[in-house]
Coordinates of C-alpha atoms and ligand atoms in Angstrom, one line a residue:
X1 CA 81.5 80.1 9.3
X2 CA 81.8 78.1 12.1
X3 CA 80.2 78.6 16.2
X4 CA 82.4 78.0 18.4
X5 CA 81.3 78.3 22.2
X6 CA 84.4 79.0 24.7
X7 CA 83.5 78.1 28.2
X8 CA 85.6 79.8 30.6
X9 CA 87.1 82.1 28.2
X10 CA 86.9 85.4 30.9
X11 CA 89.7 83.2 33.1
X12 CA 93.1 82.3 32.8
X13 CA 94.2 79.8 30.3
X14 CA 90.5 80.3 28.9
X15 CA 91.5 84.1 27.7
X16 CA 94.5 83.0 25.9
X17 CA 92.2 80.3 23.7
X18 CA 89.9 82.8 22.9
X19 CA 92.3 85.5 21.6
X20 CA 94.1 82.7 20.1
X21 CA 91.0 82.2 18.3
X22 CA 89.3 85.2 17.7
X23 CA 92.5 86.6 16.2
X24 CA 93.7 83.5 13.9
X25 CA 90.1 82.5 13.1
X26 CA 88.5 85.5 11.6
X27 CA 85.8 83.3 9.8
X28 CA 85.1 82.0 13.5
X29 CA 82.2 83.3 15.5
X30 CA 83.6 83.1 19.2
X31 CA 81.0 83.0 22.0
X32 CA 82.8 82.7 25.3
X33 CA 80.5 81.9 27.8
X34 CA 81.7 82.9 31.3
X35 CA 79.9 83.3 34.8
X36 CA 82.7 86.0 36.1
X37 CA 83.2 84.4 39.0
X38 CA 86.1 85.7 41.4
X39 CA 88.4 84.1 38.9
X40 CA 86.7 85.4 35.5
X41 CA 87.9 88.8 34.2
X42 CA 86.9 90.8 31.4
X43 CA 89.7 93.3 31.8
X44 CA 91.7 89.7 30.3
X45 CA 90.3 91.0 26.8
X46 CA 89.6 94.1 25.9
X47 CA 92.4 94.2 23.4
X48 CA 89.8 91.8 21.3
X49 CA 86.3 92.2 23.2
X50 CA 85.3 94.8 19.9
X51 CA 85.9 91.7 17.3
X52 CA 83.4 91.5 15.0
X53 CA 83.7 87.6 15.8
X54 CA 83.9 87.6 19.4
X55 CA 80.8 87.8 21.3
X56 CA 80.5 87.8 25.1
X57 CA 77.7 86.0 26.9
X58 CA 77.3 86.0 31.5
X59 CA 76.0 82.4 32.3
X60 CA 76.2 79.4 34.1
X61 CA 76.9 76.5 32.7
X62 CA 75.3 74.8 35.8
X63 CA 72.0 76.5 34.0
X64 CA 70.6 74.3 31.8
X65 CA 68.5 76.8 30.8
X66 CA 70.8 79.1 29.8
X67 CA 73.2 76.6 28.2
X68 CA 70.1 75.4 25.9
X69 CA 69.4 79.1 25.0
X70 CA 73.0 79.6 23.9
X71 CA 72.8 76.4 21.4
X72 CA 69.8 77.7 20.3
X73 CA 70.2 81.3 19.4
X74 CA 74.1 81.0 18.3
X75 CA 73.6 77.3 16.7
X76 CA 77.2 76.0 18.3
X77 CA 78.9 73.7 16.2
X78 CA 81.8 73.5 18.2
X79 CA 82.8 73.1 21.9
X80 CA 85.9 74.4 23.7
X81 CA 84.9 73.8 27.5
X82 CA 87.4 75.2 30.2
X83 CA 85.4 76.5 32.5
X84 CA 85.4 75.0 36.3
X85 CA 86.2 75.9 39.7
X86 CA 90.4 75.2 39.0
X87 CA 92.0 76.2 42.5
X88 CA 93.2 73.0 45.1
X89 CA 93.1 75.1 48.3
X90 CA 89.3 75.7 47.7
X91 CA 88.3 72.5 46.7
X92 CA 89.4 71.5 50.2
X93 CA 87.8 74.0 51.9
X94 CA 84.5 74.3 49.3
X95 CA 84.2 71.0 47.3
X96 CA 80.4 71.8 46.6
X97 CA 81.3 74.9 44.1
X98 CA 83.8 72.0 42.3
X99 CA 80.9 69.1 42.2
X100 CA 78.8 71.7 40.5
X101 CA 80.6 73.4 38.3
X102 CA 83.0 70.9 36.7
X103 CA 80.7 68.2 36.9
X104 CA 77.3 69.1 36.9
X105 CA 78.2 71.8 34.5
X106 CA 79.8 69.6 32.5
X107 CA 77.1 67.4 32.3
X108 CA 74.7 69.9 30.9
X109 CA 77.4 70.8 28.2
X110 CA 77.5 67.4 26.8
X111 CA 73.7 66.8 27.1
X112 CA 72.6 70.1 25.2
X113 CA 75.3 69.0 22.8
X114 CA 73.9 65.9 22.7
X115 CA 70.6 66.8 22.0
X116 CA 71.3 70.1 19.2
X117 CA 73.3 67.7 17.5
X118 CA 70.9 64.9 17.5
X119 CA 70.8 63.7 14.1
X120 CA 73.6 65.3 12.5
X121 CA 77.4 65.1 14.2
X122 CA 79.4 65.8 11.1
X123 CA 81.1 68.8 11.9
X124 CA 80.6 69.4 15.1
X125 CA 83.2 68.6 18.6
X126 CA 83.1 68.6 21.7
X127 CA 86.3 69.5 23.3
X128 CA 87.1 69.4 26.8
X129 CA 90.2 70.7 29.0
X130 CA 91.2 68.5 31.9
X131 CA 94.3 68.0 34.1
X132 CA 96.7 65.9 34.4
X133 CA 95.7 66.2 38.7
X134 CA 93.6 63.2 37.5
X135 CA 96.1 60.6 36.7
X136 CA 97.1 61.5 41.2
X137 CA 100.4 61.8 42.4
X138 CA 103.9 60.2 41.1
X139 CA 106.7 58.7 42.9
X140 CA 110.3 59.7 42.1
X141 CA 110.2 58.2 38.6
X142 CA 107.4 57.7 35.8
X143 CA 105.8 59.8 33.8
X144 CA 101.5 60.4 32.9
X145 CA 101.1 58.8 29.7
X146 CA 97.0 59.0 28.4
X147 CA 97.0 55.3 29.5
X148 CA 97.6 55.7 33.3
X149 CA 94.9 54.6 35.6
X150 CA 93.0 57.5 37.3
X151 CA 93.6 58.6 40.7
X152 CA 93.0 61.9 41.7
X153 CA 93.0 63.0 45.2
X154 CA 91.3 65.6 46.0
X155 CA 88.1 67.1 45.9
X156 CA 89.1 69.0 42.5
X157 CA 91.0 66.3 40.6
X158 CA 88.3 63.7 41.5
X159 CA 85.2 66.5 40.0
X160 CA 88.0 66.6 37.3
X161 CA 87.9 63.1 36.6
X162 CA 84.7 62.9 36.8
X163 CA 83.7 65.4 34.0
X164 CA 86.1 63.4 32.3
X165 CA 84.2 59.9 32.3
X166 CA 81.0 61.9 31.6
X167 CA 82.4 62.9 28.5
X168 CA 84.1 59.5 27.4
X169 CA 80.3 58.0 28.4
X170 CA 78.9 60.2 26.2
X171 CA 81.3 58.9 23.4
X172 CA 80.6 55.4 24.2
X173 CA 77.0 55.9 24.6
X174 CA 75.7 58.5 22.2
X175 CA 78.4 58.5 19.7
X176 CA 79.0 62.9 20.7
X177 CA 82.3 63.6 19.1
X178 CA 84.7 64.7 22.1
X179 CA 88.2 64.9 22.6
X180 CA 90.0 65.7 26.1
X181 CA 93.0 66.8 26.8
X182 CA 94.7 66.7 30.2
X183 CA 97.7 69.3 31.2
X184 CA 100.3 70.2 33.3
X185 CA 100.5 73.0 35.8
X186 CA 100.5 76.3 33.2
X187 CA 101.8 79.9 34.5
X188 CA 101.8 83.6 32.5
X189 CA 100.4 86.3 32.0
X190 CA 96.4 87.0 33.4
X191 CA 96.7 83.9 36.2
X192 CA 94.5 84.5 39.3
X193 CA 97.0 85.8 42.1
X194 CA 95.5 82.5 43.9
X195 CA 97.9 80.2 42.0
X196 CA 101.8 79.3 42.8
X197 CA 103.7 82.2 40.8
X198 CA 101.5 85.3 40.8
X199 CA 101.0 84.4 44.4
X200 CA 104.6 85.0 45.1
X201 CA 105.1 87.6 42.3
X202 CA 102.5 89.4 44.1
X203 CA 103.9 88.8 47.9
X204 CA 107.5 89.5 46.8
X205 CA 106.5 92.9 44.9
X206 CA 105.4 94.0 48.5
X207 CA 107.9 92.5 50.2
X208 CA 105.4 89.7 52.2
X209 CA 106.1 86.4 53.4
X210 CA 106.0 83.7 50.5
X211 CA 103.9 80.8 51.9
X212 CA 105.7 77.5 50.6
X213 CA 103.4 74.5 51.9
X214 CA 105.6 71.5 53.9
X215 CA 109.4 71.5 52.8
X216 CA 108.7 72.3 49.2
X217 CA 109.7 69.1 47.9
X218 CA 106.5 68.9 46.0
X219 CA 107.3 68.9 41.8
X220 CA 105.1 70.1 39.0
X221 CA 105.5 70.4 35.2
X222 CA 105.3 74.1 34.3
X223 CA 104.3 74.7 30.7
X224 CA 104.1 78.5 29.4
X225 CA 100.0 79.6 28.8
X226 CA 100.2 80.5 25.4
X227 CA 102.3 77.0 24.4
X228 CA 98.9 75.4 26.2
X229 CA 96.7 77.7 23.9
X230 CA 98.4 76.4 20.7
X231 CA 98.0 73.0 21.9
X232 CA 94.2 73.1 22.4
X233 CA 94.2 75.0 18.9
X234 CA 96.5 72.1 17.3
X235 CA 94.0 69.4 19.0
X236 CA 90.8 71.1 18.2
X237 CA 91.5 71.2 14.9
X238 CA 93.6 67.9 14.2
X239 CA 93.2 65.8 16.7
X240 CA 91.3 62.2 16.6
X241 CA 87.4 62.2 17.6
X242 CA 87.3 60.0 21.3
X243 CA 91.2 60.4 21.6
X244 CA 93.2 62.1 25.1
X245 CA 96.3 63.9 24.3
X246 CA 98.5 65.0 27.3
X247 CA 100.1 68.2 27.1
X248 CA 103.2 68.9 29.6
X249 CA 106.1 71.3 29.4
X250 CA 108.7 68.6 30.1
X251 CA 110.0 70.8 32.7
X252 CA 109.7 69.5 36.3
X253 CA 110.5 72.0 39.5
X254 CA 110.4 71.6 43.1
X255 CA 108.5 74.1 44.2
X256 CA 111.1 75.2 46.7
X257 CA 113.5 75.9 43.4
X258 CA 110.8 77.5 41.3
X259 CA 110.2 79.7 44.0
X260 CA 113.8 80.1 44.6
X261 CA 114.3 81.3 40.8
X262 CA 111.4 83.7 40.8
X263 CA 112.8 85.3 43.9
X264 CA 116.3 85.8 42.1
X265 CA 114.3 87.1 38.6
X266 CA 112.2 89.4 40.8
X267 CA 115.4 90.6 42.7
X268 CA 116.9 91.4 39.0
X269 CA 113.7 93.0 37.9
X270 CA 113.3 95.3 40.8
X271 CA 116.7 96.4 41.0
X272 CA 116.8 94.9 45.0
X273 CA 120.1 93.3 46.3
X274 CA 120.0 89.6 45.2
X275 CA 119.2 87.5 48.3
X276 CA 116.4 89.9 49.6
X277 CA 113.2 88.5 48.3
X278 CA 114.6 84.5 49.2
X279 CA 114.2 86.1 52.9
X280 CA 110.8 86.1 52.6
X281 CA 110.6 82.5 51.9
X282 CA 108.1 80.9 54.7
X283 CA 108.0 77.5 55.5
X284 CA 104.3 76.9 56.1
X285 CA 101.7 73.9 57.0
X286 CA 101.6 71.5 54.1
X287 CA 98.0 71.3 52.0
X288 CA 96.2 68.6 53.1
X289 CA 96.4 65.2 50.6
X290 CA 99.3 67.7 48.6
X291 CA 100.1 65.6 45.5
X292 CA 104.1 65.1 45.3
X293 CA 104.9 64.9 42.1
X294 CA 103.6 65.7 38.3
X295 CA 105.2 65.1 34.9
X296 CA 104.0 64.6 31.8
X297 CA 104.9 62.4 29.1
X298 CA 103.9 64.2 25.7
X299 CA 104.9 62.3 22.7
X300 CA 101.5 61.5 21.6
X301 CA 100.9 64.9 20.8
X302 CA 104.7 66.0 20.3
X303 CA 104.5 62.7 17.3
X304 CA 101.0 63.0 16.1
X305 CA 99.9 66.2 15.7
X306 CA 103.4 68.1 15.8
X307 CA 103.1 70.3 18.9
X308 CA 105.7 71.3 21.0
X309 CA 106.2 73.7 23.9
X310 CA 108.0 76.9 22.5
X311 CA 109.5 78.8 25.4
X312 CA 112.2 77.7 28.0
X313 CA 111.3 78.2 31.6
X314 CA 114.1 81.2 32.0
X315 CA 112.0 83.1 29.0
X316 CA 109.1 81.9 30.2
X317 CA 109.0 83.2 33.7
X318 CA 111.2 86.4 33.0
X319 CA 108.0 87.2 30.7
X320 CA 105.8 86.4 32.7
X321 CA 107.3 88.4 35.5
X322 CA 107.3 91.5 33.2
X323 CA 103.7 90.9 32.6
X324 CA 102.7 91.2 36.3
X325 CA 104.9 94.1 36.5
X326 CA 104.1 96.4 33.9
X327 CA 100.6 95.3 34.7
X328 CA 100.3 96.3 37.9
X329 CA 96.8 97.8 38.2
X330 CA 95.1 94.3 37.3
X331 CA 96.7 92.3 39.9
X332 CA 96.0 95.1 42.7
X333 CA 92.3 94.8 40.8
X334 CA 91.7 91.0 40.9
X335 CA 92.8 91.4 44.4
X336 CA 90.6 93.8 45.7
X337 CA 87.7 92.3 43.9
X338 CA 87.5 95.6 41.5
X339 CA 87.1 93.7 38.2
X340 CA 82.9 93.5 39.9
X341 CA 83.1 97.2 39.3
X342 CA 84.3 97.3 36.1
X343 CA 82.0 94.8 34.9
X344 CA 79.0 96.9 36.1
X345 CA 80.8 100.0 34.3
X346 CA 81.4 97.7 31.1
X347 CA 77.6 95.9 30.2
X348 CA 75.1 97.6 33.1
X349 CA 75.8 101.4 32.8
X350 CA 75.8 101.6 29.3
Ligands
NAD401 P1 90.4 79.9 36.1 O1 89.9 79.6 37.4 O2 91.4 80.9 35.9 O3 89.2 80.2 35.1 C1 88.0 79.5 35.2 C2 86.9 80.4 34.4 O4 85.7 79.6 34.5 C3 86.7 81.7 35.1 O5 86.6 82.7 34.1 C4 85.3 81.6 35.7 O6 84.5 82.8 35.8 C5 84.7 80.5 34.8 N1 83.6 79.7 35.5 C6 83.7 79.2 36.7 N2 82.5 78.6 37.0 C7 81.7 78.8 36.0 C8 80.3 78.5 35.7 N3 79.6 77.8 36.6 N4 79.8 78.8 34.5 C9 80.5 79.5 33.6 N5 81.8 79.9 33.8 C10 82.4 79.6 35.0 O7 90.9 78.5 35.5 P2 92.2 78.1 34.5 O8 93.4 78.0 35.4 O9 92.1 79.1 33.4 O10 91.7 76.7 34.0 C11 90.8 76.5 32.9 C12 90.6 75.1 32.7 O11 91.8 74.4 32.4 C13 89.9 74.3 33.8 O12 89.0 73.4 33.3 C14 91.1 73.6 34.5 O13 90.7 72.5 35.2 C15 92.0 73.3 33.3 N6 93.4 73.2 33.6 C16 94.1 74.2 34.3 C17 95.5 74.1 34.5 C18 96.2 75.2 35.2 O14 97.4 75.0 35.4 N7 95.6 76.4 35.5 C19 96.2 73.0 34.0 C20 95.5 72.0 33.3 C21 94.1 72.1 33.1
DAU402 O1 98.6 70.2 37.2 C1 97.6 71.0 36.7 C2 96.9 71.8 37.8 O2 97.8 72.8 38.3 C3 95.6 72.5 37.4 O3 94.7 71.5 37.1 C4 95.0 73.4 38.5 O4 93.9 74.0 38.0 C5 96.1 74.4 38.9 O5 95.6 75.2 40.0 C6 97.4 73.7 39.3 O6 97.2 73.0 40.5 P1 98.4 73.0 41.7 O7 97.8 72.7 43.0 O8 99.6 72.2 41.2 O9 98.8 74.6 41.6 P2 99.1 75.7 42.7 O10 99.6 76.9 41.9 O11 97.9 75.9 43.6 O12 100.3 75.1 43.5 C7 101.5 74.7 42.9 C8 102.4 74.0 43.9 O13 102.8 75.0 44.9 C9 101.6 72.9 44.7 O14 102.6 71.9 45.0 C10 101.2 73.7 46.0 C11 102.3 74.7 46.2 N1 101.9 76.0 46.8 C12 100.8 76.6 46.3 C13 100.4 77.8 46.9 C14 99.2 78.5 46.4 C15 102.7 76.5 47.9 O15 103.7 75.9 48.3 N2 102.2 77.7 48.4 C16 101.2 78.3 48.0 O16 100.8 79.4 48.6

């Protein structure tokens, strides 16, 4: 039996790992730890939340107190740490929330880790999911490789990159076993309606003006959630203690054609006349310090450890669009700040 804390695991890319997890892993014990903030939902899993293996814990992870507790009574063994404050737009507008979460919180992570595991490593890992925002911005050509020099620009990538040296530090200094991976932009099911293609899924399912920042021009990598979720299983369980491994869906989009596609699926899926939802397309002021261009090279992982991204973008978005749709009632929730409610109804009023 192994004790595996999930940080994160109420939010988006965190609730695929732990279903990943509870599900493949039955001799697993799963503790996801998770604050609920706007971004964390448990409505994300209640088709696993009554898992024998799967136990839910509310805390901080900037709470030392808390994290200590959690070592303690659930004696981790193993670290899967996602949670942060994830979203661009609020790092510019609220950097403080991003300096404490991702890296203060990270911090106490590695130094409870640190100091439960004092004396006796073998076994355990410390596992912790970064971006590749931290690498900064690429020209026209180029790819990340785990090499590139780190540059992030803005208030989230640099408490990003920052979490990130803590962790190497604390493989340098204190010999904790860690490994980091850094990924590409994700999208599917359970993303927060804050991010790129729920955003517009959402705007375009009531016919609203889709806010495209400057020309669009901008290009991310777009990798499928539950290929990112295989990857972290893949790495957690094969990869090499104080290695990186970038994980990317080689599969670069302006935004202005991403969003030009989704339109077009949404169209299809709605039964509108193709062309209406591209009429809602607004041009809009540009994000300040907005990072052109993201891609990913992934051999390391493709070549040593055997991963690969399993969906096409077509299958990948068309699902993903059919996920929002048929699952209407939890984006109208997340975006009227009802998941609070059902929280209450789900642990205070039993
Ligand atoms: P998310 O915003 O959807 O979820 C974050 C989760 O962390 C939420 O459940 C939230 O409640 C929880 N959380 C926030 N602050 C906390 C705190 N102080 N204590 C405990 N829990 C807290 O984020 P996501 O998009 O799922 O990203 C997860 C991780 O993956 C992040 O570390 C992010 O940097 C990284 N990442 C994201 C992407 C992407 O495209 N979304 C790509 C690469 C890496
Ligand atoms: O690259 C990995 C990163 O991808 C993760 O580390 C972050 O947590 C995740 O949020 C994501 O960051 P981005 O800033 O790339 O994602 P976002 O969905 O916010 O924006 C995608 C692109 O779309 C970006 O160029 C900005 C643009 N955009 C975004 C929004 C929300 C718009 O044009 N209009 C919008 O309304």
């Amino acid at each position: 039996m192994k004790t595996i804390l999930i940080t994160g695991g109420a939010g988006f890319i965190g609730s695929h790992v732990v279903r990943r997890f509870v599900k493949k892993y039955s001799d697993y014990q799963i503790i996801n730890m998770d604050l609920l903030t706007y971004a964390g939902n448990l409505e994300n899993l209640t088709d696993i939340d009554s898992m024998p293996n799967y136990t839910f814990v509310r805390g901080d992870i900037t709470d030392i107190e808390m994290v200590n507790k959690i070592f303690d009574a659930y004696r981790i063994e193993g670290v899967v740490h996602l949670a942060a404050e994830s979203h661009v737009d609020r790092s510019i507008t609220d950097p403080a929330a991003f300096i404490r979460t991702n890296i203060f919180g990270t911090f106490n992570l590695l130094h409870a880790a640190k100091e439960h595991w004092k004396g006796n490593m073998e076994g355990k890992l410390f596992y912790h999911i970064s971006t590749d925002e931290v690498y900064g911005s690429l020209g026209d050509t180029g790819l990340f490789t785990e090499t590139t020099s780190y540059d992030p620009k803005s208030p989230y990538s640099a408490s990003k990159a920052s979490s990130d040296h803590l962790v190497r530090a604390y493989f340098n200094t204190f010999h904790l076993p860690v490994l980091i991976s850094n990924c590409s932009n994700n999208y599917g099911p359970n993303q927060f309606p804050e991010k790129l293609i729920p955003l517009c899924i959402h705007n375009l399912q009531h016919l609203k003006p889709i806010p495209v920042y400057g020309k669009g021009e901008n290009i991310r990598d777009w990798l499928y959630v539950e290929d990112h979720a295989a990857a972290i299983d893949v790495i957690f369980h094969r990869g090499m203690i104080g290695e990186t491994y970038n994980i990317g869906g080689n599969n670069e989009w302006t935004n202005i054609a991403l969003i030009r596609a989704l339109c077009d699926v949404m169209d299809q899926k709605l039964g509108r006349a193709q062309g209406t939802s591209q009429q809602l397309i607004a041009f809009v002021k540009d994000r300040a310090g907005h990072d052109m261009r993201y891609a990913i090279d992934s051999s390391k992982i493709q070549e040593e450890l055997g991963w690969k991204p399993s969906l096409q973008f077509e299958e990948g978005l068309s699902k993903t669009v059919d996920w929002y749709l048929e699952n209407s009632d939890w984006l109208e929730n997340v975006s009227s700040g009802a998941y609070e409610k059902y929280y209450d109804k789900q642990y205070n009023q039993r």
